[in-house]
Short mmCIF file of C-alpha atoms in Angstrom, two decimals:
data_model
loop_
_atom_site.label_atom_id
_atom_site.label_comp_id
_atom_site.label_asym_id
_atom_site.label_seq_id
_atom_site.Cartn_x
_atom_site.Cartn_y
_atom_site.Cartn_z
CA MET A 123 -172.52 25.73 164.59
CA ALA A 124 -169.57 27.20 166.35
CA MET A 125 -167.14 29.22 164.15
CA SER A 126 -164.50 30.81 165.17
CA HIS A 127 -164.48 34.67 164.17
CA VAL A 128 -162.00 37.35 163.66
CA THR A 129 -164.34 40.37 163.82
CA ARG A 130 -166.22 38.75 166.32
CA ARG A 131 -162.97 38.60 168.74
CA SER A 132 -162.89 42.09 168.50
CA LEU A 133 -166.39 42.58 169.51
CA LEU A 134 -166.00 40.92 172.77
CA ALA A 135 -162.48 42.09 172.98
CA SER A 136 -161.67 43.17 176.97
CA SER A 137 -159.57 46.09 176.70
CA GLY A 138 -159.78 49.18 174.25
CA CYS A 139 -162.72 47.63 173.21
CA ALA A 140 -161.70 47.84 169.70
CA LEU A 141 -164.70 49.89 168.33
CA VAL A 142 -165.68 53.21 167.52
CA GLY A 143 -169.18 53.82 166.83
CA PRO A 144 -171.17 56.95 165.08
CA LEU A 145 -173.68 57.83 168.13
CA LEU A 146 -171.69 55.22 170.98
CA GLY A 147 -168.12 56.59 170.86
CA PRO A 148 -164.94 54.71 171.30
CA LEU A 149 -166.31 52.19 174.04
CA ALA A 150 -169.12 51.05 171.97
CA GLY A 151 -169.54 47.35 172.21
CA CYS A 152 -167.85 46.85 175.42
CA ALA A 153 -171.42 46.15 177.08
CA ASP A 154 -171.52 43.01 174.50
CA ILE A 155 -168.70 41.56 176.49
CA LEU A 156 -170.98 40.99 179.54
CA ARG A 157 -174.20 40.08 177.82
CA GLY A 158 -175.35 36.60 177.63
CA PRO A 159 -177.34 33.77 179.49
CA VAL A 160 -174.69 33.91 182.21
CA TYR A 161 -172.55 36.65 184.19
CA ASP A 162 -170.96 37.30 187.07
CA LYS A 163 -168.66 39.97 188.38
CA SER A 164 -165.69 37.46 188.57
CA LEU A 165 -165.58 38.48 184.73
CA GLU A 166 -165.06 42.02 185.65
CA ALA A 167 -161.34 43.39 185.93
CA ASP A 168 -159.51 42.61 189.29
CA GLU A 169 -158.68 45.68 191.36
CA ALA A 170 -155.77 44.05 192.41
CA SER A 171 -154.41 43.83 188.98
CA ARG A 172 -154.77 47.42 188.47
CA VAL A 173 -152.82 48.71 191.06
CA ALA A 174 -150.03 46.14 191.04
CA ALA A 175 -146.47 48.26 192.13
CA PRO A 176 -144.88 49.49 188.48
CA VAL A 177 -142.22 46.90 187.24
CA GLU A 178 -140.53 46.25 183.87
CA PRO A 179 -139.56 43.15 182.24
CA PRO A 180 -135.96 42.46 182.30
CA ALA A 181 -133.99 43.14 179.06
CA PRO A 182 -134.23 40.47 176.37
CA ALA A 183 -132.06 37.77 177.06
CA SER A 184 -129.27 36.29 174.42
CA ARG A 185 -130.98 34.29 172.04
CA LEU A 186 -132.40 30.65 173.67
CA ALA A 187 -132.02 27.52 171.54
CA LEU A 188 -135.47 25.86 170.57
CA PRO A 189 -136.19 22.78 172.13
CA PRO A 190 -136.87 19.65 170.25
CA LEU A 191 -140.38 20.01 171.27
CA PHE A 192 -140.57 22.89 169.13
CA ASP A 193 -139.61 21.09 166.08
CA ASP A 194 -142.53 18.80 166.37
CA ILE A 195 -145.00 21.32 167.55
CA GLU A 196 -143.52 23.24 164.04
CA LYS A 197 -144.27 20.60 161.67
CA ARG A 198 -147.72 19.48 163.37
CA THR A 199 -148.84 22.59 162.99
CA PHE A 200 -147.45 22.80 159.18
CA ASP A 201 -149.40 19.64 158.38
CA PHE A 202 -152.88 21.12 159.82
CA PHE A 203 -152.63 23.64 156.70
CA TRP A 204 -151.19 21.36 154.47
CA ALA A 205 -153.76 17.86 154.88
CA THR A 206 -157.10 20.20 155.88
CA GLY A 207 -157.14 22.52 152.98
CA ASN A 208 -158.73 22.33 149.74
CA PRO A 209 -155.78 21.41 147.15
CA LYS A 210 -158.19 22.45 144.17
CA ASN A 211 -158.95 25.46 145.62
CA GLY A 212 -156.38 26.54 148.19
CA LEU A 213 -159.63 27.31 150.75
CA LEU A 214 -158.88 26.27 154.49
CA PRO A 215 -161.53 25.70 156.83
CA ASP A 216 -161.93 27.91 159.82
CA ARG A 217 -161.93 24.81 162.36
CA TYR A 218 -160.87 21.34 162.07
CA PRO A 219 -162.53 18.36 162.72
CA SER A 220 -165.54 20.01 163.25
CA PRO A 221 -167.43 20.77 159.85
CA SER A 222 -167.10 24.14 159.02
CA PRO A 223 -166.63 26.88 155.91
CA ALA A 224 -163.42 27.95 154.74
CA SER A 225 -161.89 31.21 156.76
CA VAL A 226 -160.22 34.06 154.82
CA ALA A 227 -157.94 34.72 157.67
CA ALA A 228 -157.08 31.12 158.03
CA ILE A 229 -156.29 31.35 154.25
CA GLY A 230 -153.87 34.01 154.96
CA PHE A 231 -152.04 32.26 157.41
CA ALA A 232 -151.70 29.22 155.58
CA LEU A 233 -150.07 31.24 152.58
CA THR A 234 -147.40 31.93 155.26
CA ALA A 235 -147.22 28.30 156.33
CA TYR A 236 -146.22 27.02 152.76
CA VAL A 237 -143.20 29.23 152.77
CA ILE A 238 -142.27 27.59 156.40
CA GLY A 239 -142.69 24.55 155.11
CA ALA A 240 -140.84 24.80 152.16
CA ASP A 241 -137.93 26.44 154.51
CA ARG A 242 -138.05 23.53 156.70
CA GLY A 243 -138.11 20.81 154.15
CA PHE A 244 -141.63 19.81 155.02
CA VAL A 245 -142.83 20.18 151.37
CA THR A 246 -140.50 20.96 148.44
CA ARG A 247 -140.55 24.47 147.23
CA ALA A 248 -142.72 23.19 143.90
CA GLN A 249 -145.07 21.62 146.23
CA ALA A 250 -145.54 24.80 148.42
CA ARG A 251 -145.49 27.09 144.84
CA GLN A 252 -148.33 24.99 143.50
CA ARG A 253 -150.39 24.97 146.07
CA THR A 254 -149.94 29.04 146.60
CA LEU A 255 -150.46 28.90 142.66
CA THR A 256 -153.88 27.55 143.21
CA THR A 257 -154.71 29.83 145.95
CA VAL A 258 -153.92 33.02 144.43
CA ARG A 259 -155.80 31.92 141.04
CA PHE A 260 -158.86 31.44 143.04
CA PHE A 261 -159.03 35.03 144.81
CA ARG A 262 -158.02 36.68 141.70
CA ASP A 263 -160.85 34.84 139.88
CA ALA A 264 -163.65 34.62 142.32
CA PRO A 265 -166.66 36.49 141.47
CA GLN A 266 -166.86 39.93 143.15
CA GLY A 267 -170.22 41.79 143.33
CA ALA A 268 -172.89 43.38 145.38
CA GLN A 269 -175.37 40.36 145.04
CA ALA A 270 -175.90 38.57 148.32
CA ARG A 271 -175.49 34.88 146.61
CA GLY A 272 -173.41 33.40 144.42
CA MET A 273 -170.24 35.95 145.30
CA THR A 274 -166.64 35.82 146.93
CA GLY A 275 -166.21 39.19 147.66
CA TYR A 276 -166.83 42.69 146.75
CA LYS A 277 -164.80 46.13 146.06
CA GLY A 278 -161.78 43.68 146.46
CA PHE A 279 -162.72 42.84 150.08
CA PHE A 280 -163.61 39.15 150.71
CA TYR A 281 -166.55 37.55 153.06
CA HIS A 282 -165.45 36.14 156.37
CA PHE A 283 -166.77 32.64 155.63
CA LEU A 284 -166.79 30.93 152.20
CA ASP A 285 -167.60 27.83 151.31
CA MET A 286 -165.41 24.87 150.81
CA LYS A 287 -166.27 23.87 147.46
CA THR A 288 -167.52 26.80 145.75
CA GLY A 289 -165.75 29.52 147.12
CA THR A 290 -169.00 31.83 147.56
CA ARG A 291 -170.40 33.74 150.47
CA ALA A 292 -171.22 31.18 153.32
CA GLY A 293 -174.52 31.68 155.18
CA PRO A 294 -175.01 35.46 156.54
CA SER A 295 -171.41 36.06 156.45
CA GLU A 296 -169.93 39.83 156.47
CA LEU A 297 -167.57 41.48 154.13
CA SER A 298 -164.71 41.79 156.42
CA THR A 299 -162.11 44.53 156.18
CA ILE A 300 -159.82 42.63 159.09
CA ASP A 301 -160.23 39.39 157.21
CA THR A 302 -159.22 40.75 153.86
CA ALA A 303 -155.96 42.18 155.36
CA LEU A 304 -155.03 38.91 157.43
CA LEU A 305 -155.73 37.26 153.84
CA LEU A 306 -152.99 40.12 152.48
CA GLY A 307 -150.35 39.52 155.25
CA GLY A 308 -150.24 36.07 153.69
CA LEU A 309 -150.62 36.81 149.89
CA LEU A 310 -147.79 39.29 150.17
CA HIS A 311 -145.55 37.10 151.82
CA ALA A 312 -146.00 34.82 149.00
CA GLN A 313 -145.22 37.31 146.65
CA THR A 314 -141.93 38.41 148.13
CA TYR A 315 -140.83 34.99 148.82
CA PHE A 316 -141.61 33.35 145.16
CA ASP A 317 -139.32 35.77 143.58
CA GLY A 318 -137.77 33.29 141.32
CA SER A 319 -137.96 33.09 137.11
CA HIS A 320 -140.35 30.18 137.23
CA PRO A 321 -143.69 31.09 135.37
CA ASP A 322 -145.41 29.79 138.34
CA GLU A 323 -143.63 32.18 140.58
CA ALA A 324 -143.93 35.02 137.95
CA GLU A 325 -147.80 34.38 138.27
CA ILE A 326 -148.11 34.52 142.12
CA ARG A 327 -146.29 37.72 141.83
CA ALA A 328 -148.82 38.97 139.32
CA GLY A 329 -151.65 37.43 140.82
CA VAL A 330 -151.32 39.03 144.30
CA ASP A 331 -150.81 42.35 142.29
CA ALA A 332 -154.63 41.95 140.87
CA ILE A 333 -155.87 40.72 144.14
CA TYR A 334 -154.43 43.77 146.46
CA TRP A 335 -154.59 46.53 144.04
CA ARG A 336 -158.29 46.39 143.31
CA VAL A 337 -159.48 46.63 147.09
CA ASP A 338 -160.91 49.83 147.72
CA TRP A 339 -159.86 51.01 150.71
CA LYS A 340 -161.44 54.55 150.35
CA TRP A 341 -165.21 52.86 150.13
CA ALA A 342 -164.40 51.54 153.74
CA GLN A 343 -164.40 54.95 155.01
CA VAL A 344 -167.77 56.15 155.77
CA ARG A 345 -167.18 57.87 158.67
CA GLY A 346 -164.41 60.20 158.47
CA HIS A 347 -160.65 58.57 158.69
CA LEU A 348 -161.19 55.13 160.31
CA ILE A 349 -162.01 52.19 158.38
CA SER A 350 -165.47 50.17 158.85
CA LEU A 351 -165.05 46.61 160.44
CA SER A 352 -167.91 45.50 157.46
CA TRP A 353 -170.22 45.26 155.47
CA SER A 354 -172.93 43.22 154.22
CA PRO A 355 -175.55 43.03 151.06
CA GLU A 356 -178.52 43.07 153.67
CA GLU A 357 -177.45 45.70 156.17
CA GLY A 358 -174.70 47.90 154.31
CA PHE A 359 -171.74 49.19 156.64
CA ALA A 360 -171.39 47.96 160.17
CA PRO A 361 -172.15 50.84 162.63
CA TYR A 362 -168.59 50.41 163.96
CA ASP A 363 -165.22 51.43 162.63
CA TRP A 364 -161.70 49.85 163.45
CA GLY A 365 -160.50 52.04 166.73
CA GLY A 366 -158.72 51.47 169.83
CA TYR A 367 -155.76 49.08 170.17
CA ASN A 368 -156.20 45.99 168.19
CA GLU A 369 -155.21 43.43 165.35
CA ALA A 370 -156.57 45.67 162.95
CA MET A 371 -153.15 47.92 162.47
CA LEU A 372 -152.59 45.57 159.80
CA VAL A 373 -155.58 46.79 158.14
CA VAL A 374 -154.99 50.69 158.31
CA LEU A 375 -150.92 49.91 157.00
CA LEU A 376 -152.43 48.05 154.08
CA ALA A 377 -154.94 50.99 153.30
CA LEU A 378 -151.58 53.54 153.34
CA GLY A 379 -149.45 51.34 151.28
CA SER A 380 -152.27 50.75 148.58
CA PRO A 381 -150.78 51.70 145.00
CA THR A 382 -154.21 52.21 143.76
CA HIS A 383 -156.79 52.94 146.44
CA PRO A 384 -154.63 54.28 149.10
CA VAL A 385 -156.37 56.20 152.34
CA ASP A 386 -155.18 59.38 153.33
CA GLU A 387 -152.10 59.74 155.87
CA SER A 388 -154.67 61.08 158.39
CA ALA A 389 -156.04 57.41 158.46
CA TRP A 390 -152.84 56.63 160.66
CA SER A 391 -153.69 59.49 162.69
CA ALA A 392 -157.08 59.04 163.50
CA TRP A 393 -156.32 55.05 164.15
CA SER A 394 -153.30 55.71 166.88
CA GLU A 395 -155.51 58.95 168.43
CA SER A 396 -158.13 56.57 168.99
CA TYR A 397 -156.28 54.30 171.66
CA ARG A 398 -154.23 57.05 172.96
CA ALA A 399 -156.49 56.27 176.39
CA VAL A 400 -155.42 52.83 176.76
CA TRP A 401 -152.02 53.24 177.31
CA SER A 402 -152.41 52.40 180.89
CA ARG A 403 -150.55 49.92 183.81
CA PHE A 404 -151.81 46.53 184.41
CA MET A 405 -150.09 44.22 186.56
CA GLY A 406 -147.19 46.85 187.03
CA TYR A 407 -146.47 46.97 183.48
CA GLU A 408 -147.08 49.85 181.19
CA PHE A 409 -148.19 49.45 177.77
CA LEU A 410 -151.08 49.84 175.41
CA ALA A 411 -153.83 47.63 176.27
CA PHE A 412 -155.53 45.20 174.48
CA ALA A 413 -156.76 42.11 176.74
CA PRO A 414 -156.50 39.05 174.60
CA MET A 415 -153.19 38.15 173.36
CA PHE A 416 -154.23 37.67 169.44
CA GLY A 417 -154.42 41.86 169.25
CA HIS A 418 -150.54 41.92 169.94
CA GLN A 419 -149.55 38.92 167.85
CA TYR A 420 -151.40 39.23 164.33
CA SER A 421 -149.50 42.21 162.69
CA HIS A 422 -146.44 41.48 164.01
CA LEU A 423 -146.62 37.95 162.11
CA TRP A 424 -145.33 39.60 159.03
CA ILE A 425 -144.36 43.09 160.11
CA ASP A 426 -140.78 43.35 162.24
CA PHE A 427 -141.75 46.11 164.59
CA ARG A 428 -138.34 45.96 166.58
CA GLY A 429 -136.66 49.42 166.56
CA ILE A 430 -139.22 51.28 164.28
CA GLN A 431 -141.63 53.74 165.92
CA ASP A 432 -144.47 55.89 164.87
CA ALA A 433 -145.52 59.03 166.61
CA MET A 434 -147.19 57.33 169.54
CA MET A 435 -144.15 54.86 170.46
CA ARG A 436 -141.93 57.48 169.71
CA GLN A 437 -143.69 59.66 172.71
CA HIS A 438 -143.60 56.63 174.98
CA GLY A 439 -139.96 55.79 174.27
CA ILE A 440 -140.71 52.12 173.36
CA ASP A 441 -141.73 50.59 169.72
CA TYR A 442 -144.69 48.10 169.52
CA PHE A 443 -142.74 44.85 169.89
CA GLU A 444 -141.78 45.95 172.96
CA ASN A 445 -144.98 46.97 173.81
CA SER A 446 -146.37 43.39 173.03
CA ARG A 447 -143.52 41.96 174.94
CA ARG A 448 -145.21 43.68 178.12
CA ALA A 449 -148.53 42.75 177.39
CA THR A 450 -146.80 38.92 177.37
CA TYR A 451 -145.36 39.31 180.70
CA ALA A 452 -148.52 41.11 182.04
CA GLN A 453 -150.44 37.93 180.85
CA ARG A 454 -148.18 35.50 183.11
CA ALA A 455 -148.42 37.99 186.17
CA TYR A 456 -151.90 37.95 186.13
CA ALA A 457 -151.85 34.16 185.88
CA ILE A 458 -149.01 33.56 188.80
CA ALA A 459 -151.56 36.51 191.01
CA ASN A 460 -154.72 34.17 189.87
CA PRO A 461 -156.85 36.49 191.33
CA LYS A 462 -160.34 34.42 190.44
CA GLY A 463 -158.57 31.24 191.98
CA TRP A 464 -158.73 28.71 188.94
CA PHE A 465 -157.08 25.65 189.35
CA GLU A 466 -153.26 25.47 188.50
CA TYR A 467 -152.62 28.86 187.07
CA GLY A 468 -149.07 29.92 187.26
CA ALA A 469 -145.58 31.03 186.18
CA ASN A 470 -145.74 28.02 183.41
CA VAL A 471 -149.40 27.75 183.05
CA TRP A 472 -151.05 30.77 181.18
CA GLY A 473 -152.36 32.03 177.79
CA PHE A 474 -155.48 34.10 177.63
CA THR A 475 -157.09 34.81 173.96
CA ALA A 476 -159.75 34.54 171.79
CA CYS A 477 -160.42 30.70 172.07
CA ASP A 478 -163.16 27.95 172.25
CA GLY A 479 -164.83 27.32 175.87
CA PRO A 480 -166.97 24.56 177.82
CA GLY A 481 -170.12 26.88 177.00
CA TRP A 482 -172.50 29.23 178.38
CA LEU A 483 -172.93 27.21 181.70
CA HIS A 484 -173.28 27.85 185.53
CA ASP A 485 -171.75 24.91 187.13
CA THR A 486 -169.26 24.14 189.96
CA ASP A 487 -165.76 23.73 189.27
CA ARG A 488 -163.72 20.97 190.73
CA SER A 489 -163.18 22.81 194.07
CA GLY A 490 -167.21 23.13 194.37
CA ARG A 491 -167.51 26.47 193.92
CA GLY A 492 -170.06 27.85 191.53
CA ARG A 493 -168.89 29.55 188.49
CA PHE A 494 -169.54 30.74 185.20
CA PHE A 495 -168.32 29.48 182.21
CA LEU A 496 -168.26 30.45 178.49
CA ASP A 497 -167.88 29.37 174.84
CA TYR A 498 -165.85 30.84 172.15
CA ARG A 499 -165.07 33.78 173.67
CA ALA A 500 -162.19 36.83 173.40
CA ARG A 501 -160.81 35.64 176.77
CA GLY A 502 -158.00 38.15 178.16
CA ALA A 503 -156.67 39.83 181.13
CA GLY A 504 -156.51 43.58 180.82
CA LEU A 505 -157.21 46.93 182.63
CA ALA A 506 -160.80 47.68 181.89
CA THR A 507 -162.25 44.07 182.09
CA THR A 508 -161.09 40.45 182.23
CA ILE A 509 -162.66 37.77 180.67
CA ASP A 510 -161.34 34.79 182.37
CA ASP A 511 -163.21 31.52 182.99
CA GLY A 512 -160.33 29.28 183.65
CA THR A 513 -159.98 28.56 180.16
CA ILE A 514 -156.37 28.54 178.74
CA ALA A 515 -155.15 28.80 175.23
CA PRO A 516 -151.83 27.79 174.17
CA THR A 517 -151.54 29.65 171.17
CA ALA A 518 -151.45 32.62 173.52
CA ALA A 519 -148.27 31.92 174.56
CA LEU A 520 -147.17 30.26 171.74
CA SER A 521 -147.64 32.75 169.41
CA SER A 522 -145.58 35.51 171.93
CA LEU A 523 -142.27 33.55 171.33
CA PRO A 524 -140.57 36.11 169.68
CA PHE A 525 -141.77 38.44 172.22
CA ALA A 526 -140.55 37.02 175.41
CA PRO A 527 -139.06 33.45 174.87
CA GLU A 528 -137.33 32.88 178.01
CA ILE A 529 -141.12 32.51 179.67
CA VAL A 530 -142.79 31.16 176.79
CA ILE A 531 -140.71 28.34 176.18
CA PRO A 532 -140.53 27.00 179.63
CA ALA A 533 -144.69 27.33 179.65
CA ILE A 534 -144.74 25.19 176.31
CA GLU A 535 -142.61 22.70 177.68
CA GLU A 536 -144.45 22.28 181.22
CA MET A 537 -147.92 22.16 179.44
CA HIS A 538 -146.59 19.79 177.21
CA ALA A 539 -145.23 17.49 179.61
CA ARG A 540 -147.63 17.92 182.06
CA TYR A 541 -151.02 17.96 180.05
CA GLY A 542 -149.78 16.50 176.55
CA LYS A 543 -151.76 13.27 176.92
CA PHE A 544 -155.02 15.50 176.92
CA ILE A 545 -154.21 18.40 175.06
CA TYR A 546 -151.52 17.53 172.35
CA SER A 547 -152.61 15.46 169.46
CA LYS A 548 -152.20 15.27 165.41
CA TYR A 549 -151.65 18.62 164.42
CA GLY A 550 -149.99 20.01 167.66
CA PHE A 551 -152.05 22.08 170.70
CA LEU A 552 -155.58 21.69 170.47
CA ASP A 553 -157.27 25.13 170.75
CA SER A 554 -157.94 25.33 174.45
CA PHE A 555 -158.65 23.66 177.77
CA ASN A 556 -160.35 24.16 181.45
CA ARG A 557 -158.59 22.03 184.11
CA SER A 558 -161.18 23.79 186.44
CA PHE A 559 -164.61 22.20 184.66
CA THR A 560 -164.82 18.70 185.38
CA SER A 561 -168.68 18.35 185.48
CA VAL A 562 -169.56 15.07 183.28
CA ASP A 563 -173.21 15.38 183.07
CA VAL A 564 -173.97 18.68 181.61
CA ARG A 565 -174.31 19.68 177.64
CA LEU A 566 -171.12 21.45 176.35
CA THR A 567 -171.24 23.77 173.36
CA ASP A 568 -167.79 22.30 172.40
CA GLY A 569 -164.86 19.95 173.44
CA ARG A 570 -165.30 16.88 175.94
CA VAL A 571 -164.64 16.37 180.05
CA ASP A 572 -162.21 13.92 181.47
CA ALA A 573 -163.58 13.97 184.73
CA GLY A 574 -159.94 14.04 186.40
CA PHE A 575 -158.25 16.34 183.89
CA GLY A 576 -160.85 18.85 182.96
CA TRP A 577 -162.23 20.55 179.76
CA VAL A 578 -160.19 19.90 176.48
CA ALA A 579 -161.59 21.61 172.93
CA ASN A 580 -162.03 19.17 170.18
CA ASP A 581 -160.60 21.27 167.58
CA TYR A 582 -157.92 23.19 165.94
CA LEU A 583 -158.85 26.89 164.60
CA GLY A 584 -157.04 28.00 161.73
CA ILE A 585 -156.41 31.42 163.15
CA ASP A 586 -154.82 30.34 166.20
CA GLN A 587 -152.60 27.65 164.32
CA GLY A 588 -151.74 30.18 162.08
CA PRO A 589 -149.77 32.63 164.75
CA ILE A 590 -148.05 29.59 166.16
CA LEU A 591 -146.12 28.51 163.01
CA ALA A 592 -145.23 31.89 161.99
CA MET A 593 -143.75 33.21 165.40
CA ILE A 594 -141.84 30.22 165.56
CA GLY A 595 -140.40 30.95 162.21
CA ASN A 596 -139.50 34.67 163.18
CA TYR A 597 -137.91 33.25 166.31
CA ARG A 598 -136.27 30.52 164.55
CA ASN A 599 -134.36 32.64 161.75
CA GLU A 600 -136.76 35.57 161.27
CA LEU A 601 -138.04 33.90 157.96
CA VAL A 602 -141.42 35.76 157.65
CA TRP A 603 -140.16 39.11 158.88
CA ASP A 604 -136.86 38.85 156.76
CA ASP A 605 -139.22 38.29 153.48
CA MET A 606 -141.57 41.07 154.28
CA ARG A 607 -138.80 43.57 154.87
CA SER A 608 -138.65 44.02 150.94
CA CYS A 609 -142.51 44.34 150.63
CA LEU A 610 -142.93 47.59 149.08
CA PRO A 611 -146.21 48.13 149.83
CA LEU A 612 -145.79 47.26 153.38
CA ARG A 613 -143.09 49.70 153.31
CA ARG A 614 -144.89 52.22 151.74
CA GLY A 615 -147.70 52.06 154.63
CA LEU A 616 -145.41 51.54 157.47
CA GLU A 617 -143.93 55.32 156.20
CA ARG A 618 -146.94 57.26 155.39
CA ALA A 619 -147.90 55.87 158.86
CA GLY A 620 -144.82 57.84 160.23
CA PHE A 621 -142.52 55.10 161.31
CA ARG A 622 -138.97 55.46 161.27
CA GLY A 623 -135.63 54.08 162.38
CA GLY A 624 -134.99 50.35 162.25
CA TRP A 625 -134.64 48.62 159.28
CA LEU A 626 -136.59 50.90 157.74
CA ALA A 627 -133.68 53.16 157.88
CA ARG A 628 -131.41 50.70 156.57
CA THR A 629 -132.84 49.35 153.70
CA GLY A 630 -134.40 51.06 150.55
#
């Protein structure tokens, strides 16, 4: 059974490599990108992309109105979370409609989805409150322990995948620091939003404190100041720590902000020093590189990085929001250049991130050229390595809406207008598509093939749906960002990491 896997996303990330191993150094894990049943040079970085003339994105334009299509996307994406979750315990499947366990990260996104649903009138505040309270009660009371079976977590962290009914560890799932952090992002958002006097809202706030306060971040620092990716009862800690620029920014900030088990401030300097080398130029844009777009999006769902800077960003004269804006423009520029010649890439057809794909296959594309295709993979275009098999994930563009609306809105409108019959359905955009893959007589890992259109994924993935909804909300009225500015643990984490300026200076 194919599963999306947030930790696997970083193991397969194509720039920065996201991992630091005790023996292999900061680029440990990069070779894994190029392992598998099929591989050719087309998966490597494109030299022309690296030597493009320097360029800067245009200054952000005046706020653009969202077309009606985005109302529909927002509602359908919300419906994914509301309809597929287990109302008895609040757990969300990793993917749908394929059978799958619950994804702890997807549940974090779901908690933010419920807030957006209440704000937009998709459900009432009371309905959102009840579903949120059910989720909080589950994680507050779920069994924690070192045993391999029958547990939901250990040391305050949670297993990446949980059984949808029992809520205990699914299969050989790892105790995941990043998935726990993404769950906590949603929990802390719920805590700040449900600030009323209703007894259920008071219970939500207290329950979130109980869950967050027991996470033992120091326990996960096993090789100095960096934080380990994961732990399992069978193997202990993974041989890698979070290093390089990636989505784990949220992990370190929440570890710094903990009121009970905080890591030392050196955790942030160790983290930021680990990605100093990935400041680079790609497609002419200079920024901290991470090839798949999810690494430039996840932490931004809950944190407004506009105008606040740590030492790294002060040195370079920008902030992390501008960094993600540049990454968005670089991805689009790569699609326009289309160095590998995939079908119909262009100014309004782009978006590369971790997503489903046809499978590990060597086949011909619609033009008769021999090509290598991939299954679930951390696709992306970057300086060190490019993982590009012709597969586009709409979430990569959609979840960049606040960074660059002037290029995201036209892209989403065009992909919907041209391809909506195939890629847009009950819960919005399906996970991914590949117009170059048209073979109908091969065994696929996932999805289906229309001989005229190409390959389309079968599933919606919770960790790809969540950023879509949160980022539309942030662009529409800064809903999530506005709530989270009053989140005291997050503020503490940012300040201990050395962030200054912007809203941090204006609010107390």
